[in-house]
Amino acid sequence: MINHTLVINCGSSSLKFALINTVDHRATVTGLAEKLGLPDACITFKQNGQKVELTLAQGNHTGAMKAILSYLDERELTTSVTAIGHRVVHGGETFKQSTLIDDSVIATIEDCARLAPLHNPAHLLGIRTAQSCFPGLPQVAVFDTAFHQSMPQHAYLYAVPMALYREHGVRRYGFHGTSHRFVTAEAARMLGKPLADTAFVCAHLGNGASVAAVLGGNSMDTSMGLTPLEGLVMGSRSGDVDPGLFGYLASATGMSTAAITDLLNKQSGLLGLSELSSDCRELEQAASEGHAGALIALEVFSYRLAKQIAAMTVALGRLDAVLFTGGIGENSALLRGNVIRQLGFLGLTLDDAANLAACRGHSGVITRVDSPVAALVVNTNEELMIALDTAALCQQPV
């Protein structure tokens, strides 16, 4: 019988899942439960190119998990599920790798909720719901932050009083670690190099975006920090701003800290600059038609990304390749081209034809063969990474 790992990525009002065959690494079923907690909660299943959408009679996370269980039962797949892997955003300094879930792990994830109040409580809900619906199955937590725990102290410390680090955990943690880990290993394979002998800057670009300096498979630095707000310009997040902005806006507008934080997370980035959209595809179309806001938003995004990539080379000491992944990184030839052209001084020379071809699911090298430093498009697969970690910890074949 085929062994499957059920991968769960639980949000506050959604539950994304995938049933992964841990032998051939393919997804047998994928899906998404949305609008949980609302009257129109629904769940979508995708299998063999077919899509099934159902209304959830019990429109919460428990109802979504029961719907998954029912769907798998009807297709005689339930008994093939041998373990469950959960994406967990924040593991603090405790978790340096994926781990089997027990009561002490749950307690630590709960404690880390102070660092990720929008994410960790939702992950805990997903874990407890899965434990209820799949009693007895081993479950594994795979942490976004774990990959970056190899960063040296000079990279993760902020220049604030050390008491804030000791007493409140104020430091750079970084995120997207599961994606950065998968993509850098895949890039090494594509280039025919041992991972231990690589120096990559990996750019995970989506609605959330971050870069990581990865040396020999280990994270040396990354752009996101204590929270996923720091670093690059993102869909609706500002990325880096002067910390003095909080005091200035509070004085000038009377806004509260919470309101300013909300503005920087939900009304800024590409959306705030363009005054049009947070969606890169819409902005590229609008920019081609001369929309001034879209043009400046894409220009700022590209410039800040190129600047961060260049800065990350300090942590590496050399550069073998720049890696593009995520929804924008894998599909926007325009932005990739703009960034690579700004990085010519590092030895990158764009192959325009290869760059245009490396979209819609196609990975590949997008620099010229004589380029001293390569640039690659690499399709990320966080669900597979979670499944492989889960299978390995549960001592199952992979």
Short mmCIF file of N, CA and C in Angstrom, two decimals, residues 250-381:
data_model
loop_
_atom_site.label_atom_id
_atom_site.label_comp_id
_atom_site.label_asym_id
_atom_site.label_seq_id
_atom_site.Cartn_x
_atom_site.Cartn_y
_atom_site.Cartn_z
N ALA A 250 2.20 58.85 14.89
CA ALA A 250 1.38 58.99 16.10
C ALA A 250 1.17 60.45 16.42
N SER A 251 2.24 61.25 16.29
CA SER A 251 2.15 62.68 16.58
C SER A 251 1.38 63.44 15.51
N ALA A 252 1.65 63.10 14.24
CA ALA A 252 1.06 63.87 13.14
C ALA A 252 -0.40 63.51 12.89
N THR A 253 -0.79 62.27 13.15
CA THR A 253 -2.14 61.83 12.78
C THR A 253 -2.96 61.34 13.96
N GLY A 254 -2.31 61.09 15.10
CA GLY A 254 -3.02 60.53 16.25
C GLY A 254 -3.25 59.04 16.15
N MET A 255 -2.63 58.39 15.18
CA MET A 255 -2.81 56.94 15.01
C MET A 255 -2.17 56.19 16.17
N SER A 256 -2.78 55.09 16.56
CA SER A 256 -2.22 54.23 17.59
C SER A 256 -1.15 53.33 17.00
N THR A 257 -0.35 52.71 17.89
CA THR A 257 0.66 51.76 17.43
C THR A 257 0.01 50.64 16.63
N ALA A 258 -1.11 50.14 17.12
CA ALA A 258 -1.81 49.06 16.43
C ALA A 258 -2.27 49.49 15.04
N ALA A 259 -2.77 50.71 14.93
CA ALA A 259 -3.24 51.21 13.64
C ALA A 259 -2.08 51.39 12.66
N ILE A 260 -0.95 51.87 13.15
CA ILE A 260 0.23 52.04 12.28
C ILE A 260 0.75 50.68 11.83
N THR A 261 0.79 49.72 12.75
CA THR A 261 1.23 48.37 12.40
C THR A 261 0.31 47.78 11.34
N ASP A 262 -0.98 47.99 11.48
CA ASP A 262 -1.95 47.49 10.51
C ASP A 262 -1.72 48.15 9.15
N LEU A 263 -1.45 49.45 9.15
CA LEU A 263 -1.20 50.18 7.91
C LEU A 263 0.04 49.63 7.20
N LEU A 264 1.09 49.37 7.96
CA LEU A 264 2.33 48.87 7.36
C LEU A 264 2.18 47.45 6.85
N ASN A 265 1.29 46.67 7.44
CA ASN A 265 1.08 45.28 7.04
C ASN A 265 0.07 45.12 5.91
N LYS A 266 -0.97 45.96 5.90
CA LYS A 266 -2.11 45.70 5.02
C LYS A 266 -2.39 46.77 3.98
N GLN A 267 -1.77 47.96 4.13
CA GLN A 267 -2.09 49.05 3.21
C GLN A 267 -0.85 49.63 2.52
N SER A 268 0.27 48.96 2.64
CA SER A 268 1.54 49.50 2.15
C SER A 268 2.08 48.64 1.00
N GLY A 269 3.40 48.56 0.86
CA GLY A 269 3.99 47.75 -0.18
C GLY A 269 3.55 48.16 -1.58
N LEU A 270 3.39 47.17 -2.46
CA LEU A 270 2.97 47.45 -3.83
C LEU A 270 1.61 48.13 -3.86
N LEU A 271 0.73 47.73 -2.95
CA LEU A 271 -0.60 48.33 -2.88
C LEU A 271 -0.52 49.81 -2.54
N GLY A 272 0.24 50.12 -1.50
CA GLY A 272 0.34 51.52 -1.07
C GLY A 272 1.02 52.40 -2.09
N LEU A 273 2.08 51.90 -2.71
CA LEU A 273 2.82 52.70 -3.70
C LEU A 273 2.00 52.92 -4.96
N SER A 274 1.34 51.87 -5.42
CA SER A 274 0.61 51.98 -6.69
C SER A 274 -0.75 52.63 -6.55
N GLU A 275 -1.32 52.55 -5.34
CA GLU A 275 -2.71 52.98 -5.09
C GLU A 275 -3.66 52.26 -6.04
N LEU A 276 -3.28 51.03 -6.39
CA LEU A 276 -4.07 50.26 -7.36
C LEU A 276 -4.29 48.82 -6.91
N SER A 277 -3.19 48.09 -6.64
CA SER A 277 -3.31 46.67 -6.36
C SER A 277 -2.06 46.15 -5.67
N SER A 278 -2.22 45.05 -4.94
CA SER A 278 -1.06 44.35 -4.38
C SER A 278 -0.62 43.21 -5.28
N ASP A 279 -1.35 42.97 -6.36
CA ASP A 279 -1.09 41.85 -7.26
C ASP A 279 -0.11 42.27 -8.35
N CYS A 280 1.02 41.60 -8.40
CA CYS A 280 2.07 41.95 -9.35
C CYS A 280 1.59 41.84 -10.81
N ARG A 281 0.74 40.86 -11.09
CA ARG A 281 0.25 40.68 -12.46
C ARG A 281 -0.58 41.88 -12.90
N GLU A 282 -1.44 42.36 -12.02
CA GLU A 282 -2.25 43.53 -12.35
C GLU A 282 -1.38 44.76 -12.54
N LEU A 283 -0.35 44.87 -11.71
CA LEU A 283 0.53 46.04 -11.79
C LEU A 283 1.36 46.02 -13.07
N GLU A 284 1.82 44.86 -13.49
CA GLU A 284 2.59 44.78 -14.73
C GLU A 284 1.71 45.17 -15.92
N GLN A 285 0.45 44.71 -15.92
CA GLN A 285 -0.47 45.09 -17.00
C GLN A 285 -0.71 46.59 -16.99
N ALA A 286 -0.96 47.14 -15.79
CA ALA A 286 -1.22 48.58 -15.69
C ALA A 286 0.01 49.39 -16.07
N ALA A 287 1.18 48.92 -15.68
CA ALA A 287 2.42 49.63 -16.03
C ALA A 287 2.63 49.66 -17.53
N SER A 288 2.27 48.56 -18.21
CA SER A 288 2.43 48.52 -19.67
C SER A 288 1.51 49.51 -20.36
N GLU A 289 0.46 49.93 -19.62
CA GLU A 289 -0.48 50.92 -20.16
C GLU A 289 -0.18 52.33 -19.66
N GLY A 290 0.95 52.46 -18.94
CA GLY A 290 1.41 53.78 -18.52
C GLY A 290 0.93 54.26 -17.17
N HIS A 291 0.37 53.39 -16.35
CA HIS A 291 -0.11 53.78 -15.02
C HIS A 291 1.08 54.18 -14.15
N ALA A 292 1.11 55.44 -13.72
CA ALA A 292 2.27 55.97 -13.00
C ALA A 292 2.49 55.25 -11.68
N GLY A 293 1.44 54.97 -10.94
CA GLY A 293 1.57 54.31 -9.65
C GLY A 293 2.13 52.90 -9.80
N ALA A 294 1.64 52.18 -10.80
CA ALA A 294 2.14 50.83 -11.04
C ALA A 294 3.61 50.85 -11.42
N LEU A 295 4.00 51.79 -12.24
CA LEU A 295 5.39 51.90 -12.67
C LEU A 295 6.32 52.14 -11.49
N ILE A 296 5.97 53.08 -10.62
CA ILE A 296 6.86 53.37 -9.48
C ILE A 296 6.86 52.23 -8.48
N ALA A 297 5.73 51.56 -8.29
CA ALA A 297 5.68 50.43 -7.36
C ALA A 297 6.63 49.32 -7.81
N LEU A 298 6.60 48.98 -9.09
CA LEU A 298 7.47 47.92 -9.61
C LEU A 298 8.94 48.35 -9.58
N GLU A 299 9.18 49.64 -9.80
CA GLU A 299 10.55 50.14 -9.77
C GLU A 299 11.13 50.08 -8.35
N VAL A 300 10.34 50.50 -7.37
CA VAL A 300 10.79 50.44 -5.97
C VAL A 300 11.01 48.98 -5.55
N PHE A 301 10.08 48.11 -5.90
CA PHE A 301 10.20 46.69 -5.58
C PHE A 301 11.50 46.12 -6.12
N SER A 302 11.77 46.38 -7.40
CA SER A 302 12.97 45.83 -8.04
C SER A 302 14.24 46.40 -7.43
N TYR A 303 14.27 47.70 -7.18
CA TYR A 303 15.46 48.33 -6.62
C TYR A 303 15.76 47.80 -5.23
N ARG A 304 14.74 47.73 -4.40
CA ARG A 304 14.96 47.26 -3.03
C ARG A 304 15.40 45.79 -3.00
N LEU A 305 14.84 45.00 -3.92
CA LEU A 305 15.23 43.60 -4.00
C LEU A 305 16.68 43.47 -4.45
N ALA A 306 17.07 44.21 -5.49
CA ALA A 306 18.45 44.16 -5.96
C ALA A 306 19.42 44.60 -4.86
N LYS A 307 19.05 45.63 -4.14
CA LYS A 307 19.90 46.12 -3.06
C LYS A 307 20.07 45.08 -1.96
N GLN A 308 18.98 44.39 -1.60
CA GLN A 308 19.05 43.36 -0.56
C GLN A 308 19.88 42.17 -1.02
N ILE A 309 19.73 41.78 -2.28
CA ILE A 309 20.53 40.66 -2.80
C ILE A 309 22.01 41.00 -2.72
N ALA A 310 22.36 42.20 -3.15
CA ALA A 310 23.77 42.61 -3.09
C ALA A 310 24.27 42.62 -1.65
N ALA A 311 23.45 43.10 -0.72
CA ALA A 311 23.86 43.14 0.68
C ALA A 311 24.10 41.74 1.23
N MET A 312 23.30 40.77 0.80
CA MET A 312 23.43 39.40 1.32
C MET A 312 24.75 38.74 0.92
N THR A 313 25.38 39.24 -0.14
CA THR A 313 26.66 38.63 -0.53
C THR A 313 27.74 38.86 0.53
N VAL A 314 27.58 39.86 1.37
CA VAL A 314 28.54 40.10 2.46
C VAL A 314 28.57 38.90 3.39
N ALA A 315 27.42 38.30 3.63
CA ALA A 315 27.34 37.15 4.53
C ALA A 315 27.95 35.90 3.91
N LEU A 316 28.08 35.87 2.57
CA LEU A 316 28.55 34.68 1.88
C LEU A 316 30.05 34.71 1.57
N GLY A 317 30.57 35.89 1.29
CA GLY A 317 31.98 36.00 0.90
C GLY A 317 32.22 35.73 -0.57
N ARG A 318 31.24 35.12 -1.24
CA ARG A 318 31.28 34.89 -2.68
C ARG A 318 29.84 34.64 -3.13
N LEU A 319 29.63 34.51 -4.42
CA LEU A 319 28.27 34.28 -4.91
C LEU A 319 28.31 33.34 -6.10
N ASP A 320 27.63 32.19 -5.96
CA ASP A 320 27.52 31.25 -7.07
C ASP A 320 26.28 31.52 -7.91
N ALA A 321 25.18 31.86 -7.24
CA ALA A 321 23.93 32.04 -7.99
C ALA A 321 22.91 32.81 -7.17
N VAL A 322 22.03 33.51 -7.89
CA VAL A 322 20.84 34.13 -7.32
C VAL A 322 19.66 33.27 -7.73
N LEU A 323 18.80 32.93 -6.76
CA LEU A 323 17.68 32.03 -7.01
C LEU A 323 16.36 32.78 -6.85
N PHE A 324 15.47 32.63 -7.81
CA PHE A 324 14.15 33.26 -7.75
C PHE A 324 13.09 32.18 -7.58
N THR A 325 12.20 32.36 -6.60
CA THR A 325 11.13 31.41 -6.36
C THR A 325 9.90 32.13 -5.82
N GLY A 326 8.83 31.38 -5.57
CA GLY A 326 7.58 31.99 -5.11
C GLY A 326 6.77 32.45 -6.31
N GLY A 327 5.53 32.86 -6.05
CA GLY A 327 4.62 33.23 -7.13
C GLY A 327 5.16 34.30 -8.06
N ILE A 328 5.77 35.35 -7.52
CA ILE A 328 6.35 36.41 -8.34
C ILE A 328 7.70 35.95 -8.91
N GLY A 329 8.52 35.37 -8.06
CA GLY A 329 9.85 34.95 -8.51
C GLY A 329 9.81 33.94 -9.63
N GLU A 330 8.80 33.07 -9.63
CA GLU A 330 8.71 32.03 -10.65
C GLU A 330 8.00 32.50 -11.92
N ASN A 331 7.25 33.61 -11.84
CA ASN A 331 6.38 33.97 -12.97
C ASN A 331 6.58 35.36 -13.55
N SER A 332 7.34 36.22 -12.88
CA SER A 332 7.51 37.57 -13.41
C SER A 332 8.87 37.73 -14.09
N ALA A 333 8.90 37.51 -15.40
CA ALA A 333 10.13 37.72 -16.16
C ALA A 333 10.54 39.19 -16.12
N LEU A 334 9.55 40.07 -16.07
CA LEU A 334 9.84 41.51 -16.04
C LEU A 334 10.65 41.88 -14.81
N LEU A 335 10.18 41.48 -13.63
CA LEU A 335 10.87 41.85 -12.40
C LEU A 335 12.22 41.15 -12.29
N ARG A 336 12.29 39.87 -12.68
CA ARG A 336 13.58 39.18 -12.65
C ARG A 336 14.59 39.92 -13.53
N GLY A 337 14.16 40.30 -14.73
CA GLY A 337 15.06 41.01 -15.63
C GLY A 337 15.52 42.33 -15.06
N ASN A 338 14.58 43.09 -14.47
CA ASN A 338 14.94 44.38 -13.87
C ASN A 338 15.96 44.21 -12.76
N VAL A 339 15.79 43.17 -11.95
CA VAL A 339 16.71 42.94 -10.83
C VAL A 339 18.08 42.51 -11.33
N ILE A 340 18.12 41.56 -12.24
CA ILE A 340 19.41 41.05 -12.72
C ILE A 340 20.21 42.15 -13.43
N ARG A 341 19.53 43.00 -14.17
CA ARG A 341 20.25 44.10 -14.84
C ARG A 341 20.89 45.06 -13.84
N GLN A 342 20.27 45.21 -12.68
CA GLN A 342 20.86 46.07 -11.65
C GLN A 342 22.01 45.39 -10.92
N LEU A 343 22.15 44.08 -11.10
CA LEU A 343 23.20 43.32 -10.40
C LEU A 343 24.33 42.90 -11.34
N GLY A 344 24.43 43.57 -12.47
CA GLY A 344 25.49 43.24 -13.42
C GLY A 344 26.88 43.35 -12.83
N PHE A 345 27.06 44.25 -11.90
CA PHE A 345 28.39 44.45 -11.30
C PHE A 345 28.82 43.24 -10.47
N LEU A 346 27.87 42.38 -10.11
CA LEU A 346 28.21 41.15 -9.37
C LEU A 346 28.56 40.00 -10.30
N GLY A 347 28.42 40.22 -11.62
CA GLY A 347 28.77 39.18 -12.58
C GLY A 347 27.60 38.46 -13.20
N LEU A 348 26.38 39.02 -13.07
CA LEU A 348 25.21 38.39 -13.67
C LEU A 348 24.90 39.01 -15.03
N THR A 349 24.73 38.18 -16.05
CA THR A 349 24.38 38.65 -17.38
C THR A 349 23.13 37.91 -17.83
N LEU A 350 22.06 38.64 -18.04
CA LEU A 350 20.75 38.04 -18.32
C LEU A 350 20.70 37.43 -19.72
N ASP A 351 20.08 36.27 -19.83
CA ASP A 351 19.70 35.66 -21.10
C ASP A 351 18.21 35.94 -21.27
N ASP A 352 17.88 36.92 -22.11
CA ASP A 352 16.48 37.37 -22.22
C ASP A 352 15.54 36.25 -22.63
N ALA A 353 15.96 35.43 -23.58
CA ALA A 353 15.10 34.35 -24.06
C ALA A 353 14.85 33.32 -22.96
N ALA A 354 15.90 32.97 -22.23
CA ALA A 354 15.75 31.99 -21.15
C ALA A 354 14.89 32.55 -20.04
N ASN A 355 15.02 33.84 -19.77
CA ASN A 355 14.22 34.48 -18.73
C ASN A 355 12.74 34.45 -19.09
N LEU A 356 12.42 34.73 -20.33
CA LEU A 356 11.03 34.71 -20.76
C LEU A 356 10.46 33.29 -20.75
N ALA A 357 11.31 32.31 -21.02
CA ALA A 357 10.85 30.92 -21.07
C ALA A 357 10.62 30.33 -19.68
N ALA A 358 11.33 30.87 -18.69
CA ALA A 358 11.29 30.28 -17.33
C ALA A 358 10.10 30.81 -16.54
N CYS A 359 8.91 30.57 -17.04
CA CYS A 359 7.69 30.97 -16.36
C CYS A 359 6.68 29.82 -16.46
N ARG A 360 5.56 29.97 -15.74
CA ARG A 360 4.48 28.99 -15.79
C ARG A 360 4.96 27.58 -15.46
N GLY A 361 5.70 27.47 -14.35
CA GLY A 361 6.10 26.15 -13.87
C GLY A 361 7.42 25.64 -14.41
N HIS A 362 8.11 26.42 -15.22
CA HIS A 362 9.37 25.97 -15.81
C HIS A 362 10.55 26.53 -15.03
N SER A 363 11.34 25.64 -14.44
CA SER A 363 12.58 26.05 -13.77
C SER A 363 13.69 26.14 -14.80
N GLY A 364 14.78 26.81 -14.43
CA GLY A 364 15.93 26.84 -15.33
C GLY A 364 16.86 27.99 -15.06
N VAL A 365 18.03 27.94 -15.68
CA VAL A 365 19.02 29.01 -15.60
C VAL A 365 18.60 30.12 -16.55
N ILE A 366 18.64 31.37 -16.08
CA ILE A 366 18.17 32.49 -16.91
C ILE A 366 19.29 33.49 -17.20
N THR A 367 20.53 33.13 -16.89
CA THR A 367 21.68 33.95 -17.27
C THR A 367 22.41 33.28 -18.42
N ARG A 368 23.25 34.03 -19.12
CA ARG A 368 24.01 33.50 -20.25
C ARG A 368 25.03 32.48 -19.78
N VAL A 369 25.43 31.59 -20.67
CA VAL A 369 26.37 30.53 -20.31
C VAL A 369 27.71 31.08 -19.88
N ASP A 370 28.07 32.29 -20.36
CA ASP A 370 29.35 32.88 -19.98
C ASP A 370 29.23 33.82 -18.78
N SER A 371 28.07 33.84 -18.13
CA SER A 371 27.87 34.69 -16.96
C SER A 371 28.64 34.11 -15.77
N PRO A 372 29.55 34.89 -15.15
CA PRO A 372 30.33 34.36 -14.02
C PRO A 372 29.48 33.92 -12.84
N VAL A 373 28.34 34.59 -12.65
CA VAL A 373 27.38 34.21 -11.61
C VAL A 373 26.07 33.87 -12.28
N ALA A 374 25.46 32.76 -11.86
CA ALA A 374 24.22 32.30 -12.47
C ALA A 374 23.00 32.90 -11.76
N ALA A 375 21.90 32.94 -12.47
CA ALA A 375 20.58 33.20 -11.86
C ALA A 375 19.66 32.09 -12.32
N LEU A 376 18.88 31.56 -11.37
CA LEU A 376 17.99 30.44 -11.67
C LEU A 376 16.58 30.74 -11.20
N VAL A 377 15.62 30.23 -11.94
CA VAL A 377 14.25 30.15 -11.47
C VAL A 377 14.05 28.73 -10.95
N VAL A 378 13.62 28.61 -9.71
CA VAL A 378 13.44 27.30 -9.08
C VAL A 378 12.04 27.25 -8.47
N ASN A 379 11.25 26.28 -8.90
CA ASN A 379 9.89 26.15 -8.35
C ASN A 379 9.96 25.60 -6.94
N THR A 380 9.41 26.34 -6.00
CA THR A 380 9.42 25.87 -4.62
C THR A 380 8.34 24.83 -4.39
N ASN A 381 8.50 24.04 -3.36
CA ASN A 381 7.50 23.04 -2.99
C ASN A 381 7.57 22.82 -1.49
#
